[in-house]
XYZ file of C-alpha atoms in Angstrom:
260
model
C -23.338 -19.885 18.405
C -25.497 -17.077 17.117
C -26.783 -17.508 13.555
C -26.805 -13.757 13.004
C -23.765 -12.970 10.854
C -21.420 -10.317 12.260
C -22.318 -10.856 15.913
C -21.510 -14.553 15.854
C -18.301 -15.875 17.370
C -17.224 -17.107 13.959
C -17.126 -13.623 12.424
C -16.457 -11.147 15.247
C -12.763 -10.861 16.209
C -12.419 -12.680 19.523
C -9.341 -11.013 20.989
C -8.834 -7.448 22.162
C -5.912 -6.950 19.767
C -7.978 -8.206 16.845
C -10.772 -5.784 17.746
C -8.293 -2.924 18.048
C -6.830 -3.862 14.654
C -10.308 -3.838 13.078
C -10.861 -0.340 14.447
C -7.482 0.936 13.206
C -8.151 -0.594 9.782
C -11.293 1.543 9.535
C -9.128 4.643 9.076
C -7.444 5.557 5.813
C -6.329 8.664 3.932
C -9.913 9.555 3.009
C -11.320 8.690 6.446
C -8.940 10.350 8.885
C -11.663 11.094 11.439
C -14.722 8.950 12.106
C -17.816 9.330 14.239
C -19.010 6.347 16.268
C -21.584 5.269 13.676
C -19.000 5.443 10.882
C -16.477 3.512 12.955
C -19.046 0.794 13.629
C -19.900 0.510 9.937
C -16.318 0.505 8.668
C -14.931 -1.830 11.330
C -17.799 -4.325 11.103
C -17.928 -4.624 14.903
C -20.980 -4.271 17.166
C -21.590 -0.752 18.457
C -21.010 -1.714 22.098
C -17.713 -3.407 21.189
C -16.489 -0.373 19.247
C -17.456 2.005 22.053
C -15.707 -0.090 24.718
C -12.596 -0.911 22.675
C -12.147 2.642 21.368
C -12.383 4.007 24.905
C -9.562 1.696 25.987
C -7.499 2.664 22.907
C -7.852 6.324 23.904
C -6.548 5.464 27.381
C -3.569 3.686 25.799
C -2.820 6.639 23.530
C -3.697 4.795 20.319
C -6.688 6.975 19.434
C -7.733 10.575 20.046
C -11.314 11.833 20.200
C -11.582 15.574 19.600
C -15.112 16.941 19.071
C -16.796 13.494 19.324
C -14.862 12.089 16.356
C -12.171 9.437 16.589
C -8.776 9.655 14.909
C -5.441 7.812 15.090
C -3.226 9.391 17.735
C 0.110 11.104 17.185
C 1.604 8.415 19.419
C 1.013 5.763 16.757
C 2.302 8.143 14.089
C 5.582 8.476 15.993
C 5.865 4.698 16.240
C 5.343 4.357 12.486
C 8.545 6.302 11.872
C 10.463 3.426 13.511
C 9.277 0.883 10.921
C 12.319 -0.074 8.787
C 10.585 0.740 5.495
C 9.854 4.239 6.775
C 13.186 4.789 8.513
C 16.033 3.047 6.700
C 14.578 3.339 3.214
C 13.401 6.914 3.584
C 16.672 8.089 5.142
C 18.717 6.505 2.358
C 16.567 7.700 -0.532
C 15.399 11.156 0.582
C 18.475 13.062 -0.695
C 17.913 11.640 -4.182
C 14.222 12.496 -4.068
C 15.191 16.058 -3.204
C 17.668 16.216 -6.091
C 15.070 14.793 -8.461
C 12.491 17.336 -7.332
C 14.987 20.157 -7.831
C 15.562 18.960 -11.402
C 11.974 18.143 -12.383
C 10.013 20.701 -10.322
C 6.993 18.426 -10.141
C 5.886 15.941 -7.470
C 8.291 13.114 -6.641
C 7.274 10.033 -4.669
C 8.776 6.963 -3.038
C 6.687 3.815 -2.838
C 6.870 0.149 -1.804
C 4.646 -2.777 -2.735
C 2.003 -3.553 -0.129
C 0.179 -6.618 -1.384
C -1.412 -5.650 -4.698
C -1.086 -1.923 -4.054
C 1.681 0.632 -3.638
C 2.224 2.284 -0.257
C 3.419 5.880 -0.601
C 6.354 6.196 1.827
C 7.548 9.704 0.967
C 6.399 12.563 -1.218
C 7.744 15.992 -2.141
C 5.145 18.202 -3.791
C 6.596 21.706 -3.495
C 4.330 24.710 -3.905
C 2.041 23.158 -6.510
C 0.514 20.102 -4.816
C -1.896 17.933 -6.767
C -4.828 16.989 -4.522
C -5.733 13.995 -6.683
C -2.517 12.250 -5.598
C -2.420 10.227 -2.387
C -0.570 11.498 0.651
C 2.190 9.672 2.520
C 0.673 6.559 4.072
C -1.907 6.201 1.323
C -2.019 3.394 -1.217
C -2.524 3.332 -4.983
C -3.229 0.423 -7.351
C -0.043 -1.214 -8.600
C -1.348 -2.088 -12.068
C -2.039 1.470 -13.243
C 0.811 3.335 -11.563
C 4.375 3.727 -12.774
C 5.577 3.105 -9.218
C 3.773 -0.224 -9.158
C 4.897 -1.296 -12.606
C 8.529 -0.390 -11.918
C 8.474 -2.847 -9.015
C 6.279 -5.507 -10.622
C 8.688 -5.711 -13.568
C 11.326 -7.106 -11.193
C 9.025 -9.067 -8.885
C 8.227 -12.774 -8.708
C 5.658 -14.044 -11.198
C 3.367 -14.879 -8.268
C 3.303 -11.191 -7.267
C 2.221 -10.143 -10.747
C -0.356 -12.947 -10.785
C -1.800 -11.666 -7.498
C -2.154 -8.135 -8.871
C -3.959 -9.440 -11.945
C -6.177 -11.736 -9.861
C -7.192 -8.782 -7.675
C -8.661 -7.104 -10.757
C -7.288 -4.526 -13.178
C -9.842 -1.842 -12.418
C -10.317 0.916 -14.979
C -9.466 4.253 -13.348
C -9.524 6.336 -16.549
C -10.219 5.658 -20.246
C -6.474 4.979 -20.663
C -6.105 2.389 -17.893
C -4.596 -0.917 -19.013
C -7.107 -3.598 -18.030
C -5.807 -6.487 -20.127
C -3.517 -8.971 -18.317
C -1.685 -9.647 -21.585
C -1.097 -5.951 -22.223
C 0.095 -5.410 -18.654
C 2.547 -8.309 -18.852
C 3.844 -6.951 -22.159
C 4.463 -3.529 -20.607
C 6.213 -5.062 -17.608
C 8.484 -7.107 -19.869
C 9.726 -3.935 -21.602
C 10.660 -2.062 -18.411
C 14.018 -3.752 -17.565
C 15.580 -2.818 -20.923
C 14.132 0.691 -20.851
C 15.146 1.386 -17.277
C 11.925 3.046 -16.191
C 8.143 2.610 -16.215
C 5.913 5.185 -17.894
C 2.235 5.587 -17.109
C 0.254 8.154 -19.089
C -3.058 9.201 -17.517
C -3.973 5.688 -16.392
C -4.524 6.588 -12.736
C -5.702 10.194 -13.093
C -6.819 12.095 -16.190
C -4.210 14.657 -17.201
C -1.512 13.216 -14.915
C 1.430 11.072 -16.029
C 4.201 9.365 -14.090
C 7.668 7.946 -14.694
C 9.222 5.594 -12.113
C 12.313 3.449 -11.682
C 13.065 0.611 -9.229
C 15.311 0.643 -6.174
C 17.032 -2.605 -5.182
C 18.358 -3.912 -1.876
C 21.772 -5.420 -1.185
C 20.531 -8.825 -2.335
C 19.478 -7.500 -5.728
C 15.754 -7.746 -4.948
C 13.436 -4.893 -5.800
C 12.668 -2.974 -2.595
C 10.937 0.213 -3.723
C 10.536 2.670 -6.570
C 10.771 6.424 -6.949
C 8.832 8.522 -9.412
C 8.164 11.897 -10.978
C 4.442 12.667 -11.292
C 2.794 15.696 -12.821
C 0.785 17.186 -15.692
C 1.266 15.069 -18.799
C 2.746 17.979 -20.752
C 5.503 18.321 -18.140
C 6.299 14.622 -17.695
C 8.027 13.567 -20.916
C 9.808 10.188 -20.927
C 12.628 11.308 -23.207
C 13.453 14.221 -20.904
C 12.652 12.920 -17.413
C 13.132 9.152 -17.844
C 16.955 9.204 -17.743
C 16.951 11.451 -14.660
C 14.546 9.132 -12.832
C 16.643 6.103 -13.762
C 19.856 7.764 -12.550
C 18.233 8.844 -9.267
C 16.963 5.304 -8.647
C 20.392 3.853 -9.414
C 22.074 6.231 -6.941
C 19.367 5.497 -4.356
C 19.970 1.764 -4.825
C 23.666 2.183 -4.037
C 22.904 4.255 -0.948
C 20.178 1.922 0.331
C 22.163 -1.259 -0.353
C 25.175 0.140 1.501
C 23.063 1.258 4.453
C 21.304 -2.101 4.722
C 24.606 -3.993 4.447
C 26.302 -1.879 7.124
C 23.304 -2.171 9.471
C 23.724 -5.959 9.470
């Protein structure tokens, strides 16, 4: 066994699927295209392994390589639409997102918990997109987002503990970084019916979110209205977000029940 870190059998993924997964994990919403050197650095694999594995992934239609830069292929994107969270949830909730956007006229989003972060499943931004917000497929911290808090408020204690253990990073001067303060805010959400986050993820941007439940009464997702703080007022938008989430819950629960 080699004593030299990454190249040793104990640290380098041994199977072809594991190596392919390491390469796919190197891409994210801020690294959509990568040169070979970047892909080596971000995947943690030896250069020869990346070159060989990426070439095979191109043959399989998993990667594209226009202009000497690698990117995830459209073939994988099409497959992602078959994932239940992207298909069943999105199809059930999209009409209510559209109604909410028509009423609020600012960005609306649908998200699910993905570990200690929120995966953005759908987003409607209209003609005034906010580049500081993540695109569909991106993730945001759960602790400082209304989407995350709306779901954490109805999650198992172990889920909240994991978010806190991962670190409550300060994104802006307003970010809640105290575990006690976060737990206090989560405890107030069920009675209020929505989560409100004021400029904790991005300066000048606020968000109101409400949870969506599955047929078993477990929190499955959350939808939100996000925009300039002056336009996102809890007393005006909160009830609309709560009503949209309630209607989405009925639609999603019915769809999931009928599909089984």
